[in-house]
PDB file of C-alpha atoms in Angstrom:
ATOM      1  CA  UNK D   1     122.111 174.893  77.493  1.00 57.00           C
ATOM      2  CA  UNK D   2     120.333 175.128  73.814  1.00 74.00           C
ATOM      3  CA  UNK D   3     117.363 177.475  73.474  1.00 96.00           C
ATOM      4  CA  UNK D   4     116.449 175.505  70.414  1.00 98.00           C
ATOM      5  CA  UNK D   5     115.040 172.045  69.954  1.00 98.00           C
ATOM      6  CA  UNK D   6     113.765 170.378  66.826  1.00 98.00           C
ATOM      7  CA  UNK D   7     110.581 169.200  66.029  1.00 98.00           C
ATOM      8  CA  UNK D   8     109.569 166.087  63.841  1.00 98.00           C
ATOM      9  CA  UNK D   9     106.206 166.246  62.756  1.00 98.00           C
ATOM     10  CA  UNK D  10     104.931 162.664  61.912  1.00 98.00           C
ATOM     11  CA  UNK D  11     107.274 161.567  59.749  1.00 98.00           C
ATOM     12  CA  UNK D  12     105.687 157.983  59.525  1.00 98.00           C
ATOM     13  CA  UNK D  13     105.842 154.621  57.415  1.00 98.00           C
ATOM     14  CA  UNK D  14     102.114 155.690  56.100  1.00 98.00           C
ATOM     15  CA  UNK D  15     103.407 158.702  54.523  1.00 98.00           C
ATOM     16  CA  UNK D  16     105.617 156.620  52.107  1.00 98.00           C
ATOM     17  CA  UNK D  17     105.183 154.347  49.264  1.00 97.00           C
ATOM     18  CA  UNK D  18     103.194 151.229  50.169  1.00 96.00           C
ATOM     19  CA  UNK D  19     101.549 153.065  53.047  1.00 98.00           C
ATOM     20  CA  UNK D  20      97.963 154.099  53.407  1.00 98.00           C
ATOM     21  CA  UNK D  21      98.673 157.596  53.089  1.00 98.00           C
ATOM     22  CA  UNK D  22     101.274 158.225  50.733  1.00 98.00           C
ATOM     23  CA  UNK D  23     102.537 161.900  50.059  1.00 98.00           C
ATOM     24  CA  UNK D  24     104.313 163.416  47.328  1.00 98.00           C
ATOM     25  CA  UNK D  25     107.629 163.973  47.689  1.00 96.00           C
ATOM     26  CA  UNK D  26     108.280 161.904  50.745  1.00 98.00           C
ATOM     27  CA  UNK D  27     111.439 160.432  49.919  1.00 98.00           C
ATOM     28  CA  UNK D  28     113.325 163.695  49.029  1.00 98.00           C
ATOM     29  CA  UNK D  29     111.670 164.977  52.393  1.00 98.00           C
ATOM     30  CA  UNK D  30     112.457 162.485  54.780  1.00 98.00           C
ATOM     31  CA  UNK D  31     116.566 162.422  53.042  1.00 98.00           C
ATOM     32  CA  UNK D  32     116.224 166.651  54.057  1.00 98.00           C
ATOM     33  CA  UNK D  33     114.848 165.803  57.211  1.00 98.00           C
ATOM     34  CA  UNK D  34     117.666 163.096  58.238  1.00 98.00           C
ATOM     35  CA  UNK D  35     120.003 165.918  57.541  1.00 98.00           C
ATOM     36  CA  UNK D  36     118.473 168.123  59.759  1.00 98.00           C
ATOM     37  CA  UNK D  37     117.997 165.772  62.788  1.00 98.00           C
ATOM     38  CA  UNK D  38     121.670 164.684  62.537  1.00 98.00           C
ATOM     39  CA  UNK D  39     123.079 168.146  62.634  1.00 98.00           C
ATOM     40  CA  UNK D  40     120.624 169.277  65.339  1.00 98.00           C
ATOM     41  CA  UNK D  41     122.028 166.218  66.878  1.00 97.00           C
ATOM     42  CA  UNK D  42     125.637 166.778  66.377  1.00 97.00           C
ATOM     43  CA  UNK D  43     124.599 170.537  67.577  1.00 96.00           C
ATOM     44  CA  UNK D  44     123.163 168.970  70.763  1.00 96.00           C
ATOM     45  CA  UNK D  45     119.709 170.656  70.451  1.00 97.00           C
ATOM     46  CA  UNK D  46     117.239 168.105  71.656  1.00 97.00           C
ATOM     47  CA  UNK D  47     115.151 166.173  69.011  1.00 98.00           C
ATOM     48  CA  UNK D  48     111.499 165.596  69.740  1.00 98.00           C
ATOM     49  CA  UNK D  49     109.607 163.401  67.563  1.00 98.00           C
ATOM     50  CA  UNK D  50     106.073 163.880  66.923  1.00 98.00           C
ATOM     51  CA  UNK D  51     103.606 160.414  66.474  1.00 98.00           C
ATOM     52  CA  UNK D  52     100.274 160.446  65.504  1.00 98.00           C
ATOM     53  CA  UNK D  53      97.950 157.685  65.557  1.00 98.00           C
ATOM     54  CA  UNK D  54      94.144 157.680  65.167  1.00 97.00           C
ATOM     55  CA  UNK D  55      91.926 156.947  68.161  1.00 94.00           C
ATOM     56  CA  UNK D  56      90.061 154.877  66.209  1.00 92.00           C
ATOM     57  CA  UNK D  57      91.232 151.215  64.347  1.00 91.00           C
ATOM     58  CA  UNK D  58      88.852 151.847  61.172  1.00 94.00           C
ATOM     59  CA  UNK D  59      90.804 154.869  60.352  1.00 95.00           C
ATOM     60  CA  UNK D  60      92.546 155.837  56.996  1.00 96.00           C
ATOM     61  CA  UNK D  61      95.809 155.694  58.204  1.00 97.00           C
ATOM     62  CA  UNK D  62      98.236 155.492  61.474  1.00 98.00           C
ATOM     63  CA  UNK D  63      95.611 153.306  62.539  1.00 97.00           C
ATOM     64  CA  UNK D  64      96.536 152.469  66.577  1.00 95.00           C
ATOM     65  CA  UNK D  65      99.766 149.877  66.953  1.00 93.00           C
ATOM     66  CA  UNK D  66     100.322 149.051  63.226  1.00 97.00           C
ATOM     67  CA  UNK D  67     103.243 149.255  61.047  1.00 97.00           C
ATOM     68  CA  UNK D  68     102.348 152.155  59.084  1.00 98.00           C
ATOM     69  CA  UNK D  69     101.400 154.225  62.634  1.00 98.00           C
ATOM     70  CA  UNK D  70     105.248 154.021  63.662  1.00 98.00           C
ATOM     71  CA  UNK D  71     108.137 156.480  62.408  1.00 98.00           C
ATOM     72  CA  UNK D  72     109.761 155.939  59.236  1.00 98.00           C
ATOM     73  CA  UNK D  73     113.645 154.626  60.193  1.00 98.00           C
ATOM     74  CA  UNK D  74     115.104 157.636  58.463  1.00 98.00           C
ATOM     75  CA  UNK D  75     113.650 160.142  61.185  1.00 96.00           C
ATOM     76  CA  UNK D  76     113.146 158.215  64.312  1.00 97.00           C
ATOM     77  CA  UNK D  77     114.061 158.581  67.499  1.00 97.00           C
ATOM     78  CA  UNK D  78     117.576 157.400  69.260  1.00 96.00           C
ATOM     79  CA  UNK D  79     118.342 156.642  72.559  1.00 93.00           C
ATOM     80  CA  UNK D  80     116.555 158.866  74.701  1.00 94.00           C
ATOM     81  CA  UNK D  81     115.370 161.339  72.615  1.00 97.00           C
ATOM     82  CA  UNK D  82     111.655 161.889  73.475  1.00 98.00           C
ATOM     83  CA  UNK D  83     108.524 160.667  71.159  1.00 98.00           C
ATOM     84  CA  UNK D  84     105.324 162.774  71.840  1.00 98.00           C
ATOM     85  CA  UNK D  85     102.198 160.676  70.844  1.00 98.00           C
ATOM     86  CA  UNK D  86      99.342 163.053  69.086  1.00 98.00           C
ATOM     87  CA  UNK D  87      95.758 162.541  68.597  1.00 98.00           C
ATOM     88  CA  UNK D  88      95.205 165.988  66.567  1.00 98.00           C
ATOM     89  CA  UNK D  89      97.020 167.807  63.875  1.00 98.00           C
ATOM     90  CA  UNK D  90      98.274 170.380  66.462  1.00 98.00           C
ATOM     91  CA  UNK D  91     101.247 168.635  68.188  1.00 98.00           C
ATOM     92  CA  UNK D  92     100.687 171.007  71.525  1.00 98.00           C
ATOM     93  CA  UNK D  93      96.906 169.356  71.689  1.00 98.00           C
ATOM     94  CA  UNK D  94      96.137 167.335  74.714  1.00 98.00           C
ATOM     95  CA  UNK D  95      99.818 166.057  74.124  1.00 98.00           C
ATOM     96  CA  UNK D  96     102.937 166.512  76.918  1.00 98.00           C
ATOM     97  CA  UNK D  97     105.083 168.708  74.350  1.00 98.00           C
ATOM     98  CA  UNK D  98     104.598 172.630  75.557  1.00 98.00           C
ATOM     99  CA  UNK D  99     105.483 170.937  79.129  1.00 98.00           C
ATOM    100  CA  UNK D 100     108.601 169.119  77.316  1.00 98.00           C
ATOM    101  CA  UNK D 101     109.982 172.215  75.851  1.00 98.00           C
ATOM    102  CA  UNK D 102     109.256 174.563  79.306  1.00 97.00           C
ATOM    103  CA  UNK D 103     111.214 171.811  81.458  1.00 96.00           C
ATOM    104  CA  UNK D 104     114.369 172.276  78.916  1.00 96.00           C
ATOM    105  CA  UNK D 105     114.253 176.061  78.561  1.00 97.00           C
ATOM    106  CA  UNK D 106     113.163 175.883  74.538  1.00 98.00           C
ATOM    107  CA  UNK D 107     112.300 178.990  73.028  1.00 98.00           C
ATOM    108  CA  UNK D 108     113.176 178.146  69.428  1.00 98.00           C
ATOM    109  CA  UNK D 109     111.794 175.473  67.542  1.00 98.00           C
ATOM    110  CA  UNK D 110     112.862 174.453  64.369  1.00 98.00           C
ATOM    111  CA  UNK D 111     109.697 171.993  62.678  1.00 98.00           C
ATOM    112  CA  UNK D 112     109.933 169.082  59.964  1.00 98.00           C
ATOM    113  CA  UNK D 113     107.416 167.035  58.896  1.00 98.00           C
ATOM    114  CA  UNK D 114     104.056 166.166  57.683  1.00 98.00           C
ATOM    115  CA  UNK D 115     101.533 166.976  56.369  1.00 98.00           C
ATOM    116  CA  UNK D 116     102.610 170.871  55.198  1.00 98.00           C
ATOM    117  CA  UNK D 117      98.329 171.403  54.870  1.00 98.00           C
ATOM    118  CA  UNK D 118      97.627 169.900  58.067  1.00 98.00           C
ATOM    119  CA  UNK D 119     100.152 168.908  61.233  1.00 98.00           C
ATOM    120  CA  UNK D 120     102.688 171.449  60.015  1.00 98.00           C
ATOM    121  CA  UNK D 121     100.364 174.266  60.069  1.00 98.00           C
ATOM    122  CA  UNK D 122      98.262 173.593  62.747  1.00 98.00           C
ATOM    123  CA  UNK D 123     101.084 173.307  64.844  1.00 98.00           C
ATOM    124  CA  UNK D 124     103.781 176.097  63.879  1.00 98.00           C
ATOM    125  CA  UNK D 125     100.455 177.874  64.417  1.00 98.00           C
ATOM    126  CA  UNK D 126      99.907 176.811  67.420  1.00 98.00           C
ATOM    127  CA  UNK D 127     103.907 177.267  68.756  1.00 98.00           C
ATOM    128  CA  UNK D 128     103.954 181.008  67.062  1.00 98.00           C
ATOM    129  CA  UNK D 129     100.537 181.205  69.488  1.00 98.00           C
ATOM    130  CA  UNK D 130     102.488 180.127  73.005  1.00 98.00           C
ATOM    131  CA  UNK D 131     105.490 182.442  71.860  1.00 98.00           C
ATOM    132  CA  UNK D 132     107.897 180.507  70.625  1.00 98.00           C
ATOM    133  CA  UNK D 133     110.165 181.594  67.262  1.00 98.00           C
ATOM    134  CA  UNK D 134     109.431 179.296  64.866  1.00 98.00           C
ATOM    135  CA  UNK D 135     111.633 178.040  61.921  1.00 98.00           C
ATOM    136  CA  UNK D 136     109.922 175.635  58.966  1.00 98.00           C
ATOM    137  CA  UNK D 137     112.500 173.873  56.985  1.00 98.00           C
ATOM    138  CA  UNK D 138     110.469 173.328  53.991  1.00 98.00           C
ATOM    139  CA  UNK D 139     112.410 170.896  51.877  1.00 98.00           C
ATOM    140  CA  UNK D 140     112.107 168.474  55.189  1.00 98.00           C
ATOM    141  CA  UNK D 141     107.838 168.292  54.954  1.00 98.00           C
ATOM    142  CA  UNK D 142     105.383 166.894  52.226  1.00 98.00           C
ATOM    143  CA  UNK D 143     102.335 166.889  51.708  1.00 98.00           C
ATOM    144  CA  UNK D 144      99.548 165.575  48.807  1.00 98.00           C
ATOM    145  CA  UNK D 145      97.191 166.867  45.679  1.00 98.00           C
ATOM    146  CA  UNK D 146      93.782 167.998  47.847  1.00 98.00           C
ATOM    147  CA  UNK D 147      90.621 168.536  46.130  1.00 97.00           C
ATOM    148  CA  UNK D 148      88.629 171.322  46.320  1.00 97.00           C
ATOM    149  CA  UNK D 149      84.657 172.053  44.427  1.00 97.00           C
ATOM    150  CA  UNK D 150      85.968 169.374  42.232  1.00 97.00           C
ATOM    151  CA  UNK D 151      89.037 170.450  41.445  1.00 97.00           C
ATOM    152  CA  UNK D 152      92.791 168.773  41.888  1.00 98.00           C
ATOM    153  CA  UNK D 153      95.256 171.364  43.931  1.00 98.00           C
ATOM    154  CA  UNK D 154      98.589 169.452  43.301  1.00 98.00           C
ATOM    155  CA  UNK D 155     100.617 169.057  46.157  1.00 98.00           C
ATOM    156  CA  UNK D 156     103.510 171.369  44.890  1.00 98.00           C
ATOM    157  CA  UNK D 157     100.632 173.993  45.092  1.00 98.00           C
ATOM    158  CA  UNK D 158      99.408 172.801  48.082  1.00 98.00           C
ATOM    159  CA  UNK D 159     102.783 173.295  49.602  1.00 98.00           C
ATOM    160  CA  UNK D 160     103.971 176.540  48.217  1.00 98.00           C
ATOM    161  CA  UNK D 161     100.476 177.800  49.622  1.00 98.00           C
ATOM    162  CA  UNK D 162     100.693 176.621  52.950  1.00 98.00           C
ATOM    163  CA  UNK D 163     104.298 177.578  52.950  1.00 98.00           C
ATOM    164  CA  UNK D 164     103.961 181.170  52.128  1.00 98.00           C
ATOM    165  CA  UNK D 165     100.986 181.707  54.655  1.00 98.00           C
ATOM    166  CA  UNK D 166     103.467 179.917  57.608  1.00 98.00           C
ATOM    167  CA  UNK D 167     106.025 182.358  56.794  1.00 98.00           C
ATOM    168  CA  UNK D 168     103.780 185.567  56.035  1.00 97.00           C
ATOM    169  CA  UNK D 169     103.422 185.857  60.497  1.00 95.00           C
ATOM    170  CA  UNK D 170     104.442 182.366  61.853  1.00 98.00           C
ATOM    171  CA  UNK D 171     107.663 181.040  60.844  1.00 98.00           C
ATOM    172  CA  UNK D 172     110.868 182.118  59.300  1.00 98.00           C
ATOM    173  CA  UNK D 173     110.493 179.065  56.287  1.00 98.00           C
ATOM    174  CA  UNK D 174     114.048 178.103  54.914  1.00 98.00           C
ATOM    175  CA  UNK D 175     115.374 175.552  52.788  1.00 98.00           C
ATOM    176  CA  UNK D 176     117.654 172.422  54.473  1.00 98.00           C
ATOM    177  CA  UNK D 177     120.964 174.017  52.673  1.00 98.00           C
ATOM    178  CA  UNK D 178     119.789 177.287  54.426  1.00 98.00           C
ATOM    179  CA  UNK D 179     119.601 175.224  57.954  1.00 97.00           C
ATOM    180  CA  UNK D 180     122.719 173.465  57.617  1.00 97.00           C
ATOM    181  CA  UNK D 181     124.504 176.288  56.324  1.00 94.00           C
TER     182      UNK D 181
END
């Protein structure tokens, strides 16, 4: 039995080009990520994806049973593999997933996704928090320029930042080659 499962953080049709909500970078991301969730796959380490819709059908983005709300077909789910539907950034939130992993004997989690500022970080937080060793792949998230007192923060800086905190006391952060290697 694995110890390890993967986590996909909201990798959804929103997120891309011609969504509501697109990110920089998601292409490259979402090619990283497929690698990923095929050799965790062909490892046999279960594969949990991560949904996230808004409560509410005026919102920005993943707005409740539309197009852009459902996972991108480069990172979705196969067969049985489990899809945990979020409200909140933080994946654990009011959501079946710490249950998921105890019933399967998880202790490692390996994340991918989006947003690096946001659903990334609030939930390797939150996983770090319930014990679990925590490994970002960082070329398999994206994120977007944020503003700040009036002033851009490109989403490579955005990143890096929120990178560098996650693996400061949360996460071991490594690159896809790193992962598959």
């Amino acid at each position: 039995m694995s110890h390890t499962a993967l986590i996909v953080v909201d990798i959804q049709n929103d997120y891309f080009p011609g969504g509501k909500w697109p990110l920089a970078g998601a292409d490259a991301a979402v090619d990283n990520a497929a690698r990923v969730v095929q050799a965790s796959r062909d490892a046999g380490h279960p594969v949990i994806f991560v949904r996230h819709e808004f409560t509410s059908p005026d919102a920005p983005f993943f707005v409740p049973g539309s197009e852009g709300a459902q996972l991108h077909p480069k990172a979705a789910n196969q067969g049985r593999e489990s899809v945990v539907l979020k409200h909140f950034p933080n994946a654990f939130r009011e959501t079946g997933l710490k249950a998921l992993l105890d019933e399967q004997g998880i202790k490692n989690l390996v994340v991918i996704g989006s947003m690096s500022h946001m659903c990334i970080d609030a939930t390797v937080r939150a996983a770090a928090d319930l014990g679990y060793k925590v490994n970002v792949i960082h070329d398999a998230c994206a994120t977007r320029d944020l503003e700040f007192n009036g002033t851009t923060v490109p989403a490579a800086q955005v990143h890096a930042a929120f990178m560098s905190a996650l693996g400061f006391a949360y996460a071991e952060v490594i690159s896809t080659e790193a992962f598959l290697g």
